[in-house]
Coordinates of C-alpha atoms and ligand atoms in Angstrom, one line a residue:
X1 CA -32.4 -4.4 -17.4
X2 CA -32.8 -8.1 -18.2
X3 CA -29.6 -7.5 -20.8
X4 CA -27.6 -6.4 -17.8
X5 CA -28.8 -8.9 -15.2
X6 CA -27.8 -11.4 -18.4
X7 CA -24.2 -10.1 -18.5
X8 CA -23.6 -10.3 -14.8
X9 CA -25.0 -14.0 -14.6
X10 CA -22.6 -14.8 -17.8
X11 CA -19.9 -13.0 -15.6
X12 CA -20.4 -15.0 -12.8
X13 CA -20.6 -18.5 -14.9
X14 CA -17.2 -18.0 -15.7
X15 CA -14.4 -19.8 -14.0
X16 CA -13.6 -17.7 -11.5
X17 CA -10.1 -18.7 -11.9
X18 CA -10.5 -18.3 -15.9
X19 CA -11.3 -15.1 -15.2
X20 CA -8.1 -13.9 -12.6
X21 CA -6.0 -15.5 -15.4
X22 CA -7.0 -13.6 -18.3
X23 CA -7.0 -10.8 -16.1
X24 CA -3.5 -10.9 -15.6
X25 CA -2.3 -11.7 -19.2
X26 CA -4.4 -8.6 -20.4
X27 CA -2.9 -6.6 -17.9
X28 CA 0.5 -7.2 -18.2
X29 CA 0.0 -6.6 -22.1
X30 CA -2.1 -3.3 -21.6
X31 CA 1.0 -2.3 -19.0
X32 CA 3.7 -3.1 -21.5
X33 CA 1.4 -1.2 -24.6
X34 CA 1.6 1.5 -22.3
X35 CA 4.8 1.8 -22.1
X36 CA 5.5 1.2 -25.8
X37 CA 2.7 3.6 -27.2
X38 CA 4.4 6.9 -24.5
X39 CA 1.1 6.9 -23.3
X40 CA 0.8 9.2 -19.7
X41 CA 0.6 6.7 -17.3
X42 CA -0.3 9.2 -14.8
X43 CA -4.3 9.3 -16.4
X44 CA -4.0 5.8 -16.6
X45 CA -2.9 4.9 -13.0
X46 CA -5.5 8.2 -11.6
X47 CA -8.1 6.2 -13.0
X48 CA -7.1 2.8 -13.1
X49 CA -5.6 2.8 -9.2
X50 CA -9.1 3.4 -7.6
X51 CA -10.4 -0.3 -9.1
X52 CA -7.0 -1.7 -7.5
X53 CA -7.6 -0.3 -4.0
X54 CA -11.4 -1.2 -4.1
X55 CA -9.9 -4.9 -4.2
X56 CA -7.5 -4.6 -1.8
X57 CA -9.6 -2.7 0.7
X58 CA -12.5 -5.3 -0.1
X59 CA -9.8 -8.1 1.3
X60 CA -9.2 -6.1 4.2
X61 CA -13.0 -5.4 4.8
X62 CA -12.8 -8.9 6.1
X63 CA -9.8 -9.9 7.2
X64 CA -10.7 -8.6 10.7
X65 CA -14.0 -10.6 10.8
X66 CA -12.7 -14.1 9.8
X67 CA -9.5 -14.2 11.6
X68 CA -11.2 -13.2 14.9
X69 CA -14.9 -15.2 14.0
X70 CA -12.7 -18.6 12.6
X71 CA -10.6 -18.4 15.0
X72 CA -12.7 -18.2 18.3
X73 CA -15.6 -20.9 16.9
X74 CA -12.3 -23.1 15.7
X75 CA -10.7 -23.0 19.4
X76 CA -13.6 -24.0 21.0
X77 CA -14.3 -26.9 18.8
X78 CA -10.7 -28.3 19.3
X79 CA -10.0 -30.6 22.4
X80 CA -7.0 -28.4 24.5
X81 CA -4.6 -31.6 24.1
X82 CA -5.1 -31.2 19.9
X83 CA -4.7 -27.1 20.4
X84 CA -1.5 -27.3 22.0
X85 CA 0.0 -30.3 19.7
X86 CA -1.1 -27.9 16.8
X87 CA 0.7 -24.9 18.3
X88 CA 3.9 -26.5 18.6
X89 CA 3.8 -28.2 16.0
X90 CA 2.9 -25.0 13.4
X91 CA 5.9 -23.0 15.5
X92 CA 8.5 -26.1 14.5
X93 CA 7.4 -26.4 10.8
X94 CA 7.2 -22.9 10.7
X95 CA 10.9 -22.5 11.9
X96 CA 12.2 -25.2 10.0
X97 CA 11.0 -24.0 6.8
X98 CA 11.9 -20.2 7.4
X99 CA 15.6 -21.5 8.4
X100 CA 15.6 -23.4 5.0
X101 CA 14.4 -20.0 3.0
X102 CA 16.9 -17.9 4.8
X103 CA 19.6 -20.3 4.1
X104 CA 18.9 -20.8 0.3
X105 CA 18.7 -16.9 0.1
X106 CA 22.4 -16.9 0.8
X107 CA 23.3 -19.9 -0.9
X108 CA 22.1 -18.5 -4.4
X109 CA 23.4 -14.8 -3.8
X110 CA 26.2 -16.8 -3.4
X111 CA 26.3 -18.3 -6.4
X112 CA 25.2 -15.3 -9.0
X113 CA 26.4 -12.6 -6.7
X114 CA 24.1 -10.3 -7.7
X115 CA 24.9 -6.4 -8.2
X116 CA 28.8 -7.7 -8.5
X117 CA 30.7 -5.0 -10.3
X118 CA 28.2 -2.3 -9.8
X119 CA 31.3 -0.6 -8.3
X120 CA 28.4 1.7 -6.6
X121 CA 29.5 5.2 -5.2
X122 CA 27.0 7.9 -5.5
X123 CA 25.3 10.5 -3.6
X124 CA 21.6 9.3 -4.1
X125 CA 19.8 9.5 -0.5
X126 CA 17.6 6.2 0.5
X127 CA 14.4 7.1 1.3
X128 CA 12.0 6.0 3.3
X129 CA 8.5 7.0 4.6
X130 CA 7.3 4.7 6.6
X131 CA 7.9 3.3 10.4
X132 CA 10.8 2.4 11.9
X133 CA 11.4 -1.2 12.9
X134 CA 10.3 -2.5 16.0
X135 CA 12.5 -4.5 18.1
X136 CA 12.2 -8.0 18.7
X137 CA 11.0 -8.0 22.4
X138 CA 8.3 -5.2 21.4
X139 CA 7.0 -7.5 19.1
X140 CA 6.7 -10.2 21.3
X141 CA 5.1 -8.0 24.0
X142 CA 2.7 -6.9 21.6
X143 CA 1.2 -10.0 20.7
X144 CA -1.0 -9.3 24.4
X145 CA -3.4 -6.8 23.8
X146 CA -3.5 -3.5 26.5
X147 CA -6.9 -3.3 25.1
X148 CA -8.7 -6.2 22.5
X149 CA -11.4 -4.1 21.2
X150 CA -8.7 -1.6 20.1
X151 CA -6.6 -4.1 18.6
X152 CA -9.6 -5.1 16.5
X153 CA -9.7 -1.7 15.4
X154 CA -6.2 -1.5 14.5
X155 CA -6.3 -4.8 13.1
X156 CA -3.2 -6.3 14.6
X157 CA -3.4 -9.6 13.8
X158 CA -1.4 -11.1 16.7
X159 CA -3.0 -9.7 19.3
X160 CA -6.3 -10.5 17.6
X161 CA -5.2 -14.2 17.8
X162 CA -4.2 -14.0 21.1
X163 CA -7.3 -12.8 22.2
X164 CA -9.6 -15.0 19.8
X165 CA -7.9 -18.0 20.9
X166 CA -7.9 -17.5 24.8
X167 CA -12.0 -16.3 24.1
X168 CA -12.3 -19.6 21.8
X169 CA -10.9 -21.9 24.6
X170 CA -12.8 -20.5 27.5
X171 CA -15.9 -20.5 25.4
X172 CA -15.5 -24.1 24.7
X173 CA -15.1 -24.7 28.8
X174 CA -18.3 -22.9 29.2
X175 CA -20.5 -25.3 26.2
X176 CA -18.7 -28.3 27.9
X177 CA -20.3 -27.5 30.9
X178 CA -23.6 -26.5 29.6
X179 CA -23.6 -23.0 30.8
X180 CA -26.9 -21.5 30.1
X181 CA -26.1 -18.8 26.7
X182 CA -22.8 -20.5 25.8
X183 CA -24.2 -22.8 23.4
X184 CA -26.4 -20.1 21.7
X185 CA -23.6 -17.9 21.5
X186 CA -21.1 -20.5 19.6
X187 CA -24.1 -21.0 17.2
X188 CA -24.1 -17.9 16.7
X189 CA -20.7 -17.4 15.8
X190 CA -20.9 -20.3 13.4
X191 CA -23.6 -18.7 11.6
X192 CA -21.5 -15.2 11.2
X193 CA -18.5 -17.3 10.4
X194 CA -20.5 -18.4 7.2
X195 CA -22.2 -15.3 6.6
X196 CA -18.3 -13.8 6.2
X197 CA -17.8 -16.5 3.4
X198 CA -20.1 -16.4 1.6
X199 CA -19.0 -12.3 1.9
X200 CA -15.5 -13.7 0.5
X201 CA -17.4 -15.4 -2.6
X202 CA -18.4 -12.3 -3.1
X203 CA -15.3 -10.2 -2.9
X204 CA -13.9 -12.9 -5.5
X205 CA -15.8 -12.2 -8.2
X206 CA -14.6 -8.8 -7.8
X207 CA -11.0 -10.1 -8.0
X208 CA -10.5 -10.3 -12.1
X209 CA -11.2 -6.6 -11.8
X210 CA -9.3 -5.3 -9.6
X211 CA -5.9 -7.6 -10.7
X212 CA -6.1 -6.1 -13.9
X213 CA -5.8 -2.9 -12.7
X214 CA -3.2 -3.5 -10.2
X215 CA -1.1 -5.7 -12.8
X216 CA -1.3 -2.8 -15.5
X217 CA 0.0 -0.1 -13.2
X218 CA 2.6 -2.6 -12.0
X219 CA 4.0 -3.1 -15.8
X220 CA 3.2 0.2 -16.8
X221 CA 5.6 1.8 -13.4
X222 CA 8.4 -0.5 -13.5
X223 CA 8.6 -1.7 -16.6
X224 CA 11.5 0.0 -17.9
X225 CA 13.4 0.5 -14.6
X226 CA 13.8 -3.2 -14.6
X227 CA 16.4 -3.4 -17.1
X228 CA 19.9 -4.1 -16.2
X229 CA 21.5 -5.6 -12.6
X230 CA 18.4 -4.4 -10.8
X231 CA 16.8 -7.4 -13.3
X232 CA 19.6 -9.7 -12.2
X233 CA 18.5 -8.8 -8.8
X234 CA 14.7 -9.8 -9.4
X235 CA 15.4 -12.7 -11.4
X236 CA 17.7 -14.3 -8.5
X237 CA 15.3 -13.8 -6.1
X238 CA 12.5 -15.3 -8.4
X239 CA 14.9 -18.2 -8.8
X240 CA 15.1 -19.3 -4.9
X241 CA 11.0 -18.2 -4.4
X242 CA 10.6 -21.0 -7.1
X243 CA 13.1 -23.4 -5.6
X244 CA 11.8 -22.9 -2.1
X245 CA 8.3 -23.3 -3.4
X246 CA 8.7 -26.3 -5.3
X247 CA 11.5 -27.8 -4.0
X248 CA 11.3 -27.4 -0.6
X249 CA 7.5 -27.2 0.1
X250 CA 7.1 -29.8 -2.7
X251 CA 9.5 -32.1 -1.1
X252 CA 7.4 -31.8 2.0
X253 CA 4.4 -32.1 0.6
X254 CA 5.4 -35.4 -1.6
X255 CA 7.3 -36.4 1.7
X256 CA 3.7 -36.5 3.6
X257 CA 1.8 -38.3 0.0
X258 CA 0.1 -34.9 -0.7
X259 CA -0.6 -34.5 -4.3
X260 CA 1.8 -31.4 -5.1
X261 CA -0.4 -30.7 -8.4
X262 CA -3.8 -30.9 -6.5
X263 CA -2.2 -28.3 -3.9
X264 CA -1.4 -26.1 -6.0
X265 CA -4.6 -26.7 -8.2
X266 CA -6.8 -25.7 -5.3
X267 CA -4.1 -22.7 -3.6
X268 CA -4.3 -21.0 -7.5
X269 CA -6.5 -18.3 -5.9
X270 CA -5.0 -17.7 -2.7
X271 CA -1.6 -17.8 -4.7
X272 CA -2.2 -15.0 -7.3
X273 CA -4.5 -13.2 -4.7
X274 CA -1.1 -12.6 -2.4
X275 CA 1.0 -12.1 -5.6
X276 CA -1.1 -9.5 -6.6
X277 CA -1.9 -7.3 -3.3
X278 CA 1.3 -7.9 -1.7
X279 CA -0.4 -8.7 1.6
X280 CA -0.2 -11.8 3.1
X281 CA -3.1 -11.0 5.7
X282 CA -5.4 -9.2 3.1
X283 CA -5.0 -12.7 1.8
X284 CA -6.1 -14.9 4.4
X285 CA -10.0 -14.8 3.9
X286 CA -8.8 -16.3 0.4
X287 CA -6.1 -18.8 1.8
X288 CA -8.6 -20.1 4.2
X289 CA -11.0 -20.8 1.5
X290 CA -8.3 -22.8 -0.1
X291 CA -7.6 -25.0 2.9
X292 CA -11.2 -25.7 3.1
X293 CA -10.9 -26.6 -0.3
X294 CA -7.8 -29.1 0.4
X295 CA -10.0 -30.8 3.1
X296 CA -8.4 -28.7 6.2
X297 CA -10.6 -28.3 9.5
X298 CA -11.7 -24.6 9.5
X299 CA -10.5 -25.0 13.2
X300 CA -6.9 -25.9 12.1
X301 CA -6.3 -23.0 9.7
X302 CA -8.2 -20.4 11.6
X303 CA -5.3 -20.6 13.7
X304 CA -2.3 -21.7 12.0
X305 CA -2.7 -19.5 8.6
X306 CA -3.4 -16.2 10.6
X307 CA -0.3 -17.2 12.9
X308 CA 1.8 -17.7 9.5
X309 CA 0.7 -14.7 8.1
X310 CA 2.1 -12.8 10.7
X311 CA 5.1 -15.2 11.5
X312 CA 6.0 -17.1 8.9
X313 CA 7.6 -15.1 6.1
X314 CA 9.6 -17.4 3.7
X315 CA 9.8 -15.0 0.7
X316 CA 10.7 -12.2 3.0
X317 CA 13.5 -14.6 4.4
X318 CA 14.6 -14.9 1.2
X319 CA 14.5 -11.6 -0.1
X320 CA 16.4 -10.5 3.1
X321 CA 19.3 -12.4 2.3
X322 CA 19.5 -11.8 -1.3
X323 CA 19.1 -7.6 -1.1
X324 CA 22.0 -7.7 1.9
X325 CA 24.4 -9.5 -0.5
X326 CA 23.4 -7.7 -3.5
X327 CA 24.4 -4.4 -1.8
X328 CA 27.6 -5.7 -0.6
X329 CA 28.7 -6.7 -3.5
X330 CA 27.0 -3.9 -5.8
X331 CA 28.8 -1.6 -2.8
X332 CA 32.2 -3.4 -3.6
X333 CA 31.8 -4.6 0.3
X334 CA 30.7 -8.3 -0.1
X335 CA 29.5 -9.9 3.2
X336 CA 31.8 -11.9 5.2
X337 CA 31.0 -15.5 6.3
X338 CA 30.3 -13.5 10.1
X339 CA 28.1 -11.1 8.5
X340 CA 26.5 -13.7 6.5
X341 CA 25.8 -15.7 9.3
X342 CA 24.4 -12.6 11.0
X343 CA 22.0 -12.4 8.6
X344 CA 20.3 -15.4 8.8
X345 CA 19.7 -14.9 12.7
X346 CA 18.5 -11.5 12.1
X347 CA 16.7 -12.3 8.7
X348 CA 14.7 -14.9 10.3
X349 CA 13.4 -12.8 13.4
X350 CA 13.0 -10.0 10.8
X351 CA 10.8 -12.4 8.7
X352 CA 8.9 -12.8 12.4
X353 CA 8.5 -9.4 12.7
X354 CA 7.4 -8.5 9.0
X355 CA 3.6 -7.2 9.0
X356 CA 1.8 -9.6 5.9
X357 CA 1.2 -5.8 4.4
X358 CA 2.7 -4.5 1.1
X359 CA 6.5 -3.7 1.4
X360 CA 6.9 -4.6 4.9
X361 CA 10.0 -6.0 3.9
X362 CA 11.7 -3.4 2.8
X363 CA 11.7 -1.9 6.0
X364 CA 13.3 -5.0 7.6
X365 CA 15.8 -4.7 5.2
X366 CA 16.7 -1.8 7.5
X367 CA 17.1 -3.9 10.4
X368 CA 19.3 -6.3 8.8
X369 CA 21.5 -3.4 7.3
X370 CA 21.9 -2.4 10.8
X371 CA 22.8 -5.7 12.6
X372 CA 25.7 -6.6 9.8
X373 CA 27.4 -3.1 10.0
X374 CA 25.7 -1.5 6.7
X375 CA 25.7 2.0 7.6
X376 CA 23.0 3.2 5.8
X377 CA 23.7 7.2 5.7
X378 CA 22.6 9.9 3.3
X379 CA 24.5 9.9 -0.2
X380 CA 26.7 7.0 0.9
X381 CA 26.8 3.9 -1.6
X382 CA 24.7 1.3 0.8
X383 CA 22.1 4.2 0.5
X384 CA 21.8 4.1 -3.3
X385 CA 21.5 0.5 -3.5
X386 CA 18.9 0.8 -1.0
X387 CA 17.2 3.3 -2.6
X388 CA 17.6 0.8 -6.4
X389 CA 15.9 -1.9 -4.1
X390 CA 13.1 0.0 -3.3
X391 CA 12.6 0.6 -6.7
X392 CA 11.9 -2.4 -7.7
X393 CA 10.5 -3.1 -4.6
X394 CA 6.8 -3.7 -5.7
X395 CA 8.3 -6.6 -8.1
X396 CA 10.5 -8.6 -5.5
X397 CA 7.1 -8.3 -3.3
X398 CA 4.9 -9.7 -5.1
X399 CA 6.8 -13.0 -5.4
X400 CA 7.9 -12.9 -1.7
X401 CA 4.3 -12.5 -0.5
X402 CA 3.3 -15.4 -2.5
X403 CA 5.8 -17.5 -1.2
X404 CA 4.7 -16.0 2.3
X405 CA 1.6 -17.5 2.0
X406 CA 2.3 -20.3 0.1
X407 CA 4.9 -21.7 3.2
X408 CA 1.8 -21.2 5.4
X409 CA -0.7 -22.9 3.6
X410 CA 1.9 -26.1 2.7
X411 CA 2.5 -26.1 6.6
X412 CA -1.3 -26.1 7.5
X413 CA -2.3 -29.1 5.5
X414 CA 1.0 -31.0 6.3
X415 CA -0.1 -30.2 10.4
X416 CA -3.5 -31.3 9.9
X417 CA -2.5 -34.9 8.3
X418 CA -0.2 -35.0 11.1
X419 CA -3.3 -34.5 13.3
X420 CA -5.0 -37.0 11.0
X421 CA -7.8 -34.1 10.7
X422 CA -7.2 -34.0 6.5
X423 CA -10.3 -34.9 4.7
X424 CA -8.0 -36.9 1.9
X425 CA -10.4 -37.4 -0.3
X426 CA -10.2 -33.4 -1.3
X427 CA -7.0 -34.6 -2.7
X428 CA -7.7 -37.1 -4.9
X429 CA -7.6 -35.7 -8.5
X430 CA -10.8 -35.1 -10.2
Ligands
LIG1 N1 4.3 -8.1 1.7 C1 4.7 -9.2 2.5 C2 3.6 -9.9 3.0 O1 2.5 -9.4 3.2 C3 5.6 -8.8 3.6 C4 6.9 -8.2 3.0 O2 6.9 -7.0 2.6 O3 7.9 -8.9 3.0 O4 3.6 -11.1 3.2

């Protein structure tokens, strides 16, 4: 007993980000030994997927809880003049940034042309399980619950905000003018807020776990499908995730005198946590911890990260406008300047539509298909480059959701020095 009890406290004493690391490496090399040795991956993944999904389902366990409890004690602790400088403010950066993505997406397909001389004609069907797209007005209705309580159940995250922040602000009213219980009743929604973080410690330490399992599978799956243009395909898109995430969200950061190594220093977590469950809102009880790490008012990210995890989808921007080239050219059809331009409108209300949930994006893809003239029918040669897209689909997420999360935690911190609510000194280098 005390041998065991010694072994978890060891556990725990390590680095928590020591551990997610060498969690990774081994994965990836059990994945590729895998591979190597003909070992049935099958057994592996049966027994090997369960620890994946306990992480993943652990994220979403509270997702629910600390976008809803954040969100309502952070509304009411902001002054309505700061809320509303915040929300515009988070919908311009937010814009700006996804308009950048979109645009670099082109302009490196562009340049490498990915899936050029594929000369693709074949009769392999896309296919595709899950929902069709909604359209853009739907989404935007949807953001006003029918019914709160259900939405918590769903878990849709925009109506959740909506309702959070409405209950957040009127709440606030209500301990302004000393109504008798609303005090009491923002207490104790502080106190649950904690309670839910110290939940997410928890769930951390569960993390190294549950990465090496999903990373294994990932390598083990895809590895050899990877080879050839689809890896052109992967490696383009890796390109402009990196040049958008350093470049452009470096540049911003540098621009506002934000370290850019003590961001990403802090983000680590939240970064490989999104990388690995493709999910930017699974993520967000991690991201949030980050920006309270970075010095950001729980009340500014409560709102702005759940709102970017929804909205703002740079990676899915990008991957939108390198996938349509790729299968116009791989489909000997490359995309006009018109269709091109097309698909940065459509891309970036795509993006705005994407759920933060694991291949999301591919669906969009759809959409975009459908607003450049892609007909996307059985056996034709658009529907085989589809379907080598979604094959690799797992791959081009993880990066994208990263990104995805990454765009919306740059934006946070630069909107709270803007608000001069950044605690600076979590900045300085240790
Ligand atoms: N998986 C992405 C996310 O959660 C969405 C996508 O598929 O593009 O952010």
């Amino acid at each position: 007993m005390s041998e065991k009890k010694s072994i978890f406290t060891w556990y725990l004493s390590i680095n928590l980000l020591l551990k997610i690391t060498i969690a990774i490496t081994a994965g990836s090399i059990v994945g590729i030994l895998l591979i190597i040795l003909g070992v049935d991956t099958k057994l592996y993944i049966q027994i090997f997927q369960p620890l994946g999904d306990v992480l993943i389902r652990l994220l979403k366990m509270i997702v629910i809880p600390v976008v809803s409890l954040s969100l309502i004690v952070g509304a009411a602790s902001l002054a309505p003049s700061k809320l509303s400088s915040i929300g515009i403010k988070i919908l311009v950066i937010y814009f700006i940034t996804n308009a950048a993505a979109v645009f670099l997406g082109l302009l490196s397909a562009n340049i490498f042309k990915p899936g050029l001389g594929m000369n693709l004609v074949s009769d392999i069907a896309a296919v595709s399980t899950s929902a069709p797209p909604q359209s853009i007005t739907q989404v935007f209705l949807n953001i006003i619950p029918t019914n709160p309580i259900e939405s918590l159940v769903r878990g849709d995250i925009l109506p959740i905000i909506f309702f959070s922040f409405i209950f957040g602000v009127s709440l606030a009213i209500l301990v302004e003018k000393k109504v008798k219980g609303a005090k009491v009743l923002l207490e104790a929604l502080e106190g649950a807020v904690e309670t839910i973080y110290i939940i997410v410690s928890g769930v951390m330490q569960y993390a190294p776990i549950g990465v090496f399992a999903l990373i294994s599978i990932v390598f083990a799956l895809h590895g050899p499908k990877v080879l050839g243009p689809l890896l052109f395909v992967i490696v383009v898109c890796y390109i402009t995730y990196i040049v958008q995430l350093f470049l452009v969200f470096g540049g911003l950061l540098a621009a506002n005198k934000l370290s850019v190594s003590v961001f990403f220093k802090k983000t680590t977590q939240a970064l490989i946590t999104a990388f690995v469950t493709r999910t930017s809102s699974g993520t967000l009880p991690v991201s949030m911890d980050s920006m309270e790490k970075l010095g950001v008012p729980r009340a500014i990210s409560s709102f702005t990260l759940p709102l970017g995890a929804t909205i703002n989808m740079n990676g899915t921007s990008i991957y939108l406008g390198v996938c349509a080239m790729f299968v116009g050219y791989a489909t000997n059809t490359p995309l006009t300047i018109e269709q091109q331009i097309v698909t940065v409108v459509t891309a970036s209300l795509a993006a705005i539509g994407t759920a933060g949930i694991p291949g999301a994006g591919a669906i969009m893809l759809l959409l975009v298909f459908e607003t450049i003239g892609l007909k996307l029918t059985e056996g034709s040669a658009i529907a085989t480059a589809y379907a080598m897209i979604l094959g690799i689909d797992t791959i081009l997420d993880m990066g994208r959701t990263c990104l995805n999360v990454g765009g919306d935690m740059v934006c946070t911190a630069i909107i709270a020095k803007s608000e001069q609510e950044l605690d600076e000194k979590a900045w300085e280098l240790e």
